[in-house]
Amino acid sequence: MSEHTCAVVVGIDGSDSALQAARWAGAVAAASGAPLHILHAMPSLGRNLTETTVAIQAAIMSYQRDSALTFLRAAEEAVHADRPNLTVTTEASETPVDEAIIDASRTARLIVLGGQDVTGAAAVVLGSTTLRVATHAACPVVAFRGDEVSLSDKPIVVGVDSTPAGAGVLATAFDFADALKAKLVVVRSWTARAPAGDVTIPFLVDWEALEVAEWAALRELVDGCRERHPGVDAECVVEMMSPARALLLHAADAQLVVVGSRGRNALAGLVLGSTSMNLLHHSQVPVMVTRAQDAEADRR
């Protein structure tokens, strides 16, 4: 992938959703001044398969292998119909799709995945390409959702918390908002069920003061990113509800929602469950999953 360094990479599987994801990825690449690399790889095989499942998997593999060039050509033509001047390259790989995309992420600016929904069963029982890539990729990963194949004037929504990981996710969101010339809505949530410090009796907590402190901490965090991206219009929002609910609320009027991931192990799907998993499952707009390490690499 060295010749595709800093490209937006989109993984396709021949589905209509993957074709839409390729067109959306083309729009992001054009706005970012980056090339687009369209990648088709083989489906990942599960474990402990029955004979029937093995036969079905073999048929799927054969179909995907025989159709790879057709799928790539269709995606390239769709992207060029929207943006004829965009530099587009294609690649058919015999490697399992999750391995191929994770490998591509080491030199990519962004990974975009289309054609696959994420469910709780997939996370716990089967695993999924989206979850594996999102928790192992070396760059931000977007799970394409919805029907919009071009960028709009809608904002990018990002969820942050008080951890260093939250600051890293915010930095990545600022980078993309700047590149896409989009407004940024920074959402921080908190709940009365989790009092601050050692206070465990809710009626002894000064909730008004705690909310003021949340606003102050969020503004300080956002102001630090504004110094690097003075052209980004960033709005701060504090919601007294769960992070997933707050982000889904604001994502309804957004073109992209950005969340963080702290996991890279075999149980990463379970780690994602609290917020990122909810967004991947319920969001109607593309979801970007990024890690603090991604932002650190962007700043170097």
mmCIF file of C-alpha atoms in Angstrom:
data_model
loop_
_atom_site.group_PDB
_atom_site.id
_atom_site.type_symbol
_atom_site.label_atom_id
_atom_site.label_comp_id
_atom_site.label_asym_id
_atom_site.label_seq_id
_atom_site.Cartn_x
_atom_site.Cartn_y
_atom_site.Cartn_z
ATOM 1 C CA MET A 1 0.000 0.000 0.000
ATOM 2 C CA SER A 2 2.999 2.334 -0.020
ATOM 3 C CA GLU A 3 1.855 3.890 -3.273
ATOM 4 C CA HIS A 4 -1.482 4.690 -1.614
ATOM 5 C CA THR A 5 -0.104 6.457 1.445
ATOM 6 C CA CYS A 6 -2.621 8.880 2.977
ATOM 7 C CA ALA A 7 -5.395 7.636 0.690
ATOM 8 C CA VAL A 8 -8.984 7.206 1.754
ATOM 9 C CA VAL A 9 -9.468 3.420 1.507
ATOM 10 C CA VAL A 10 -12.940 1.933 1.021
ATOM 11 C CA GLY A 11 -13.689 -1.763 1.345
ATOM 12 C CA ILE A 12 -16.418 -3.089 -0.942
ATOM 13 C CA ASP A 13 -18.228 -6.418 -1.279
ATOM 14 C CA GLY A 14 -20.452 -5.848 -4.310
ATOM 15 C CA SER A 15 -23.531 -4.781 -2.346
ATOM 16 C CA ASP A 16 -25.515 -1.618 -3.011
ATOM 17 C CA SER A 17 -24.485 -0.296 0.411
ATOM 18 C CA ALA A 18 -20.813 -0.807 -0.450
ATOM 19 C CA LEU A 19 -21.307 1.073 -3.725
ATOM 20 C CA GLN A 20 -22.840 3.980 -1.805
ATOM 21 C CA ALA A 21 -19.974 3.829 0.687
ATOM 22 C CA ALA A 22 -17.487 4.104 -2.195
ATOM 23 C CA ARG A 23 -19.246 7.215 -3.511
ATOM 24 C CA TRP A 24 -19.272 8.771 -0.028
ATOM 25 C CA ALA A 25 -15.608 7.889 0.446
ATOM 26 C CA GLY A 26 -14.916 9.564 -2.901
ATOM 27 C CA ALA A 27 -16.570 12.741 -1.640
ATOM 28 C CA VAL A 28 -14.433 12.674 1.524
ATOM 29 C CA ALA A 29 -11.264 12.012 -0.485
ATOM 30 C CA ALA A 30 -11.993 14.915 -2.838
ATOM 31 C CA ALA A 31 -12.697 17.296 0.054
ATOM 32 C CA SER A 32 -9.511 16.159 1.828
ATOM 33 C CA GLY A 33 -7.316 16.441 -1.247
ATOM 34 C CA ALA A 34 -6.531 12.723 -0.997
ATOM 35 C CA PRO A 35 -6.695 9.872 -3.527
ATOM 36 C CA LEU A 36 -9.253 7.073 -3.175
ATOM 37 C CA HIS A 37 -8.257 3.418 -3.051
ATOM 38 C CA ILE A 38 -11.040 0.847 -3.569
ATOM 39 C CA LEU A 39 -10.283 -2.546 -2.032
ATOM 40 C CA HIS A 40 -12.048 -5.861 -2.512
ATOM 41 C CA ALA A 41 -10.914 -8.808 -0.390
ATOM 42 C CA MET A 42 -12.227 -12.246 0.452
ATOM 43 C CA PRO A 43 -14.840 -12.839 3.174
ATOM 44 C CA SER A 44 -13.476 -13.798 6.573
ATOM 45 C CA LEU A 45 -14.203 -17.404 7.533
ATOM 46 C CA GLY A 46 -15.627 -18.175 10.946
ATOM 47 C CA ARG A 47 -14.518 -20.964 13.265
ATOM 48 C CA ASN A 48 -16.046 -24.337 14.098
ATOM 49 C CA LEU A 49 -18.083 -24.367 10.917
ATOM 50 C CA THR A 50 -20.441 -27.218 10.059
ATOM 51 C CA GLU A 51 -20.100 -29.032 6.742
ATOM 52 C CA THR A 52 -23.119 -27.164 5.404
ATOM 53 C CA THR A 53 -21.683 -23.827 6.449
ATOM 54 C CA VAL A 54 -18.349 -24.696 4.887
ATOM 55 C CA ALA A 55 -20.079 -25.452 1.584
ATOM 56 C CA ILE A 56 -21.986 -22.166 1.704
ATOM 57 C CA GLN A 57 -18.818 -20.243 2.565
ATOM 58 C CA ALA A 58 -16.994 -21.911 -0.322
ATOM 59 C CA ALA A 59 -19.726 -20.841 -2.723
ATOM 60 C CA ILE A 60 -19.609 -17.282 -1.410
ATOM 61 C CA MET A 61 -15.822 -17.201 -1.708
ATOM 62 C CA SER A 62 -15.976 -18.469 -5.285
ATOM 63 C CA TYR A 63 -18.598 -15.874 -6.225
ATOM 64 C CA GLN A 64 -16.632 -13.041 -4.602
ATOM 65 C CA ARG A 65 -13.391 -14.144 -6.309
ATOM 66 C CA ASP A 66 -15.015 -14.420 -9.754
ATOM 67 C CA SER A 67 -16.836 -11.093 -9.355
ATOM 68 C CA ALA A 68 -14.068 -9.007 -7.749
ATOM 69 C CA LEU A 69 -13.034 -7.150 -10.899
ATOM 70 C CA THR A 70 -16.674 -6.483 -11.809
ATOM 71 C CA PHE A 71 -17.365 -5.072 -8.344
ATOM 72 C CA LEU A 72 -14.240 -2.888 -8.463
ATOM 73 C CA ARG A 73 -15.037 -1.581 -11.937
ATOM 74 C CA ALA A 74 -18.609 -0.704 -10.918
ATOM 75 C CA ALA A 75 -17.399 1.160 -7.811
ATOM 76 C CA GLU A 76 -14.722 3.044 -9.745
ATOM 77 C CA GLU A 77 -17.199 4.076 -12.429
ATOM 78 C CA ALA A 78 -19.723 5.247 -9.823
ATOM 79 C CA VAL A 79 -17.100 7.371 -8.074
ATOM 80 C CA HIS A 80 -15.823 8.867 -11.334
ATOM 81 C CA ALA A 81 -19.379 9.669 -12.412
ATOM 82 C CA ASP A 82 -19.565 11.916 -9.329
ATOM 83 C CA ARG A 83 -15.956 13.170 -9.409
ATOM 84 C CA PRO A 84 -14.238 12.573 -12.752
ATOM 85 C CA ASN A 85 -10.990 14.265 -11.674
ATOM 86 C CA LEU A 86 -10.459 12.249 -8.492
ATOM 87 C CA THR A 87 -7.474 9.888 -8.482
ATOM 88 C CA VAL A 88 -8.868 6.387 -7.940
ATOM 89 C CA THR A 89 -6.989 3.098 -7.690
ATOM 90 C CA THR A 90 -8.411 -0.406 -7.197
ATOM 91 C CA GLU A 91 -7.145 -3.642 -5.703
ATOM 92 C CA ALA A 92 -8.441 -7.219 -5.557
ATOM 93 C CA SER A 93 -6.908 -9.154 -2.678
ATOM 94 C CA GLU A 94 -7.028 -12.870 -1.851
ATOM 95 C CA THR A 95 -6.449 -12.010 1.815
ATOM 96 C CA PRO A 96 -9.389 -12.192 4.279
ATOM 97 C CA VAL A 97 -11.107 -8.817 4.250
ATOM 98 C CA ASP A 98 -10.407 -7.864 7.871
ATOM 99 C CA GLU A 99 -6.701 -8.628 7.498
ATOM 100 C CA ALA A 100 -6.464 -6.800 4.170
ATOM 101 C CA ILE A 101 -8.158 -3.665 5.484
ATOM 102 C CA ILE A 102 -6.202 -3.596 8.743
ATOM 103 C CA ASP A 103 -3.011 -3.874 6.703
ATOM 104 C CA ALA A 104 -4.169 -1.047 4.413
ATOM 105 C CA SER A 105 -4.926 1.129 7.450
ATOM 106 C CA ARG A 106 -1.229 1.373 8.294
ATOM 107 C CA THR A 107 -0.679 3.869 5.472
ATOM 108 C CA ALA A 108 -4.228 5.168 4.946
ATOM 109 C CA ARG A 109 -5.760 8.455 6.027
ATOM 110 C CA LEU A 110 -9.157 6.867 6.602
ATOM 111 C CA ILE A 111 -10.872 3.497 6.194
ATOM 112 C CA VAL A 112 -14.496 3.365 5.018
ATOM 113 C CA LEU A 113 -16.523 0.159 5.281
ATOM 114 C CA GLY A 114 -19.790 -0.488 3.491
ATOM 115 C CA GLY A 115 -22.113 -3.417 3.073
ATOM 116 C CA GLN A 116 -22.289 -4.750 6.629
ATOM 117 C CA ASP A 117 -24.577 -4.099 9.574
ATOM 118 C CA VAL A 118 -23.360 -4.612 13.134
ATOM 119 C CA THR A 119 -25.570 -6.476 15.593
ATOM 120 C CA GLY A 120 -25.188 -7.567 19.183
ATOM 121 C CA ALA A 121 -25.119 -11.209 18.079
ATOM 122 C CA ALA A 122 -22.314 -10.453 15.627
ATOM 123 C CA ALA A 123 -20.284 -8.816 18.354
ATOM 124 C CA VAL A 124 -20.680 -11.564 20.934
ATOM 125 C CA VAL A 125 -20.958 -14.752 18.887
ATOM 126 C CA LEU A 126 -19.465 -14.270 15.447
ATOM 127 C CA GLY A 127 -17.377 -11.168 15.575
ATOM 128 C CA SER A 128 -17.588 -8.936 12.513
ATOM 129 C CA THR A 129 -15.371 -7.256 9.971
ATOM 130 C CA THR A 130 -16.517 -3.828 11.126
ATOM 131 C CA LEU A 131 -15.770 -4.504 14.793
ATOM 132 C CA ARG A 132 -12.440 -6.185 14.142
ATOM 133 C CA VAL A 133 -11.258 -3.426 11.809
ATOM 134 C CA ALA A 134 -12.541 -0.632 14.056
ATOM 135 C CA THR A 135 -10.608 -1.964 17.042
ATOM 136 C CA HIS A 136 -7.386 -2.919 15.243
ATOM 137 C CA ALA A 137 -6.950 -0.353 12.471
ATOM 138 C CA ALA A 138 -4.079 2.120 12.610
ATOM 139 C CA CYS A 139 -6.267 5.009 11.404
ATOM 140 C CA PRO A 140 -9.876 6.146 11.918
ATOM 141 C CA VAL A 141 -12.562 3.810 10.536
ATOM 142 C CA VAL A 142 -15.957 4.862 9.192
ATOM 143 C CA ALA A 143 -18.851 2.402 9.104
ATOM 144 C CA PHE A 144 -21.043 3.764 6.324
ATOM 145 C CA ARG A 145 -24.695 4.188 7.259
ATOM 146 C CA GLY A 146 -27.660 5.914 5.616
ATOM 147 C CA ASP A 147 -28.276 6.959 2.025
ATOM 148 C CA GLU A 148 -26.272 10.168 1.588
ATOM 149 C CA VAL A 149 -23.391 9.692 -0.858
ATOM 150 C CA SER A 150 -22.157 13.283 -0.845
ATOM 151 C CA LEU A 151 -21.155 15.755 1.828
ATOM 152 C CA SER A 152 -23.566 18.393 3.088
ATOM 153 C CA ASP A 153 -23.719 21.454 5.293
ATOM 154 C CA LYS A 154 -24.845 19.348 8.241
ATOM 155 C CA PRO A 155 -22.446 19.235 11.210
ATOM 156 C CA ILE A 156 -20.095 16.523 12.386
ATOM 157 C CA VAL A 157 -21.006 15.323 15.887
ATOM 158 C CA VAL A 158 -18.350 14.021 18.271
ATOM 159 C CA GLY A 159 -18.720 12.542 21.728
ATOM 160 C CA VAL A 160 -16.003 13.297 24.292
ATOM 161 C CA ASP A 161 -15.344 12.536 27.926
ATOM 162 C CA SER A 162 -12.781 13.728 30.469
ATOM 163 C CA THR A 163 -10.167 11.069 29.670
ATOM 164 C CA PRO A 164 -7.027 11.502 27.512
ATOM 165 C CA ALA A 165 -8.739 9.204 24.998
ATOM 166 C CA GLY A 166 -11.607 11.711 24.766
ATOM 167 C CA ALA A 167 -9.163 14.499 23.971
ATOM 168 C CA GLY A 168 -7.642 12.364 21.224
ATOM 169 C CA VAL A 169 -11.041 11.643 19.675
ATOM 170 C CA LEU A 170 -11.841 15.361 19.725
ATOM 171 C CA ALA A 171 -8.564 16.167 17.971
ATOM 172 C CA THR A 172 -9.412 13.714 15.190
ATOM 173 C CA ALA A 173 -12.905 15.171 14.838
ATOM 174 C CA PHE A 174 -11.439 18.681 14.519
ATOM 175 C CA ASP A 175 -9.047 17.443 11.827
ATOM 176 C CA PHE A 176 -11.892 16.059 9.725
ATOM 177 C CA ALA A 177 -14.228 18.986 10.344
ATOM 178 C CA ASP A 178 -11.464 21.279 9.102
ATOM 179 C CA ALA A 179 -10.808 19.123 6.022
ATOM 180 C CA LEU A 180 -14.505 18.827 5.163
ATOM 181 C CA LYS A 181 -15.275 22.484 5.997
ATOM 182 C CA ALA A 182 -17.996 21.321 8.372
ATOM 183 C CA LYS A 183 -19.348 22.646 11.647
ATOM 184 C CA LEU A 184 -18.503 20.541 14.715
ATOM 185 C CA VAL A 185 -20.920 19.759 17.538
ATOM 186 C CA VAL A 186 -19.012 18.532 20.608
ATOM 187 C CA VAL A 187 -21.219 16.513 22.949
ATOM 188 C CA ARG A 188 -20.393 15.687 26.550
ATOM 189 C CA SER A 189 -22.842 13.725 28.663
ATOM 190 C CA TRP A 190 -23.115 13.125 32.374
ATOM 191 C CA THR A 191 -25.654 11.525 34.640
ATOM 192 C CA ALA A 192 -26.964 12.049 38.147
ATOM 193 C CA ARG A 193 -26.462 8.338 38.758
ATOM 194 C CA ALA A 194 -22.679 8.840 38.840
ATOM 195 C CA PRO A 195 -21.784 11.504 41.446
ATOM 196 C CA ALA A 196 -18.326 13.018 41.326
ATOM 197 C CA GLY A 197 -15.472 12.053 43.645
ATOM 198 C CA ASP A 198 -16.214 10.149 46.838
ATOM 199 C CA VAL A 199 -19.742 11.512 47.313
ATOM 200 C CA THR A 200 -22.162 8.592 47.282
ATOM 201 C CA ILE A 201 -25.330 10.245 48.631
ATOM 202 C CA PRO A 202 -27.053 11.972 45.670
ATOM 203 C CA PHE A 203 -28.921 14.629 47.704
ATOM 204 C CA LEU A 204 -25.573 15.932 49.040
ATOM 205 C CA VAL A 205 -24.286 16.659 45.537
ATOM 206 C CA ASP A 206 -24.443 20.215 44.198
ATOM 207 C CA TRP A 207 -25.720 19.227 40.737
ATOM 208 C CA GLU A 208 -25.804 22.799 39.459
ATOM 209 C CA ALA A 209 -22.141 23.302 40.335
ATOM 210 C CA LEU A 210 -21.285 19.960 38.778
ATOM 211 C CA GLU A 211 -22.981 20.950 35.523
ATOM 212 C CA VAL A 212 -21.084 24.252 35.486
ATOM 213 C CA ALA A 213 -17.857 22.306 35.985
ATOM 214 C CA GLU A 214 -18.742 20.010 33.067
ATOM 215 C CA TRP A 215 -19.316 23.025 30.801
ATOM 216 C CA ALA A 216 -16.032 24.618 31.863
ATOM 217 C CA ALA A 217 -14.045 21.420 31.276
ATOM 218 C CA LEU A 218 -15.617 20.926 27.847
ATOM 219 C CA ARG A 219 -14.969 24.509 26.737
ATOM 220 C CA GLU A 220 -11.350 24.272 27.884
ATOM 221 C CA LEU A 221 -10.891 21.077 25.882
ATOM 222 C CA VAL A 222 -12.496 22.571 22.767
ATOM 223 C CA ASP A 223 -10.553 25.842 23.042
ATOM 224 C CA GLY A 224 -7.318 23.861 22.979
ATOM 225 C CA CYS A 225 -8.286 22.287 19.631
ATOM 226 C CA ARG A 226 -9.468 25.628 18.227
ATOM 227 C CA GLU A 227 -5.901 26.923 18.431
ATOM 228 C CA ARG A 228 -4.892 24.336 15.835
ATOM 229 C CA HIS A 229 -8.056 24.684 13.734
ATOM 230 C CA PRO A 230 -9.205 28.315 14.062
ATOM 231 C CA GLY A 231 -11.473 27.978 11.028
ATOM 232 C CA VAL A 232 -13.665 25.290 12.569
ATOM 233 C CA ASP A 233 -16.991 26.446 13.983
ATOM 234 C CA ALA A 234 -17.379 24.291 17.107
ATOM 235 C CA GLU A 235 -20.473 24.225 19.306
ATOM 236 C CA CYS A 236 -20.354 22.752 22.821
ATOM 237 C CA VAL A 237 -23.266 20.710 24.163
ATOM 238 C CA VAL A 238 -23.646 19.152 27.615
ATOM 239 C CA GLU A 239 -26.450 16.611 28.032
ATOM 240 C CA MET A 240 -27.639 14.951 31.238
ATOM 241 C CA MET A 241 -28.203 11.511 29.715
ATOM 242 C CA SER A 242 -26.217 8.480 28.634
ATOM 243 C CA PRO A 243 -23.473 9.036 26.001
ATOM 244 C CA ALA A 244 -25.145 6.768 23.431
ATOM 245 C CA ARG A 245 -28.513 8.464 23.818
ATOM 246 C CA ALA A 246 -26.976 11.945 23.627
ATOM 247 C CA LEU A 247 -25.005 11.129 20.480
ATOM 248 C CA LEU A 248 -27.948 9.477 18.740
ATOM 249 C CA LEU A 249 -30.046 12.531 19.564
ATOM 250 C CA HIS A 250 -27.599 14.907 17.871
ATOM 251 C CA ALA A 251 -26.638 12.488 15.086
ATOM 252 C CA ALA A 252 -30.178 12.776 13.731
ATOM 253 C CA ASP A 253 -29.205 16.162 12.256
ATOM 254 C CA ALA A 254 -25.575 15.353 11.418
ATOM 255 C CA GLN A 255 -23.631 14.039 8.415
ATOM 256 C CA LEU A 256 -21.115 12.081 10.510
ATOM 257 C CA VAL A 257 -20.794 11.044 14.140
ATOM 258 C CA VAL A 258 -17.398 10.386 15.753
ATOM 259 C CA VAL A 259 -16.867 8.080 18.734
ATOM 260 C CA GLY A 260 -13.855 6.576 20.464
ATOM 261 C CA SER A 261 -12.575 3.060 21.014
ATOM 262 C CA ARG A 262 -10.185 1.948 23.723
ATOM 263 C CA GLY A 263 -10.109 -1.755 22.886
ATOM 264 C CA ARG A 264 -7.818 -3.777 20.646
ATOM 265 C CA ASN A 265 -8.305 -7.273 22.031
ATOM 266 C CA ALA A 266 -10.538 -10.235 21.270
ATOM 267 C CA LEU A 267 -13.310 -8.801 23.441
ATOM 268 C CA ALA A 268 -13.201 -5.398 21.766
ATOM 269 C CA GLY A 269 -16.773 -5.804 20.579
ATOM 270 C CA LEU A 270 -17.862 -6.004 24.208
ATOM 271 C CA VAL A 271 -15.698 -2.992 25.108
ATOM 272 C CA LEU A 272 -17.375 -1.012 22.354
ATOM 273 C CA GLY A 273 -20.789 -1.972 23.687
ATOM 274 C CA SER A 274 -21.528 0.998 25.906
ATOM 275 C CA THR A 275 -21.428 3.772 23.321
ATOM 276 C CA SER A 276 -19.665 2.900 20.080
ATOM 277 C CA MET A 277 -21.587 -0.359 19.673
ATOM 278 C CA ASN A 278 -24.874 1.489 20.130
ATOM 279 C CA LEU A 279 -23.923 3.999 17.466
ATOM 280 C CA LEU A 280 -22.775 1.310 15.027
ATOM 281 C CA HIS A 281 -26.047 -0.519 15.488
ATOM 282 C CA HIS A 282 -28.544 2.375 15.572
ATOM 283 C CA SER A 283 -27.048 5.371 13.763
ATOM 284 C CA GLN A 284 -28.623 6.452 10.483
ATOM 285 C CA VAL A 285 -25.500 8.373 9.436
ATOM 286 C CA PRO A 286 -21.876 7.242 8.970
ATOM 287 C CA VAL A 287 -20.066 6.441 12.227
ATOM 288 C CA MET A 288 -16.346 7.115 12.646
ATOM 289 C CA VAL A 289 -14.560 5.028 15.284
ATOM 290 C CA THR A 290 -11.166 6.362 16.292
ATOM 291 C CA ARG A 291 -8.636 5.871 19.049
ATOM 292 C CA ALA A 292 -6.448 8.345 20.915
ATOM 293 C CA GLN A 293 -3.432 6.831 19.113
ATOM 294 C CA ASP A 294 -4.935 7.839 15.765
ATOM 295 C CA ALA A 295 -4.993 11.476 16.768
ATOM 296 C CA GLU A 296 -1.453 11.326 18.125
ATOM 297 C CA ALA A 297 -0.255 9.915 14.796
ATOM 298 C CA ASP A 298 -2.080 12.691 12.903
ATOM 299 C CA ARG A 299 -0.294 15.357 14.946
ATOM 300 C CA ARG A 300 3.192 13.952 14.298
#
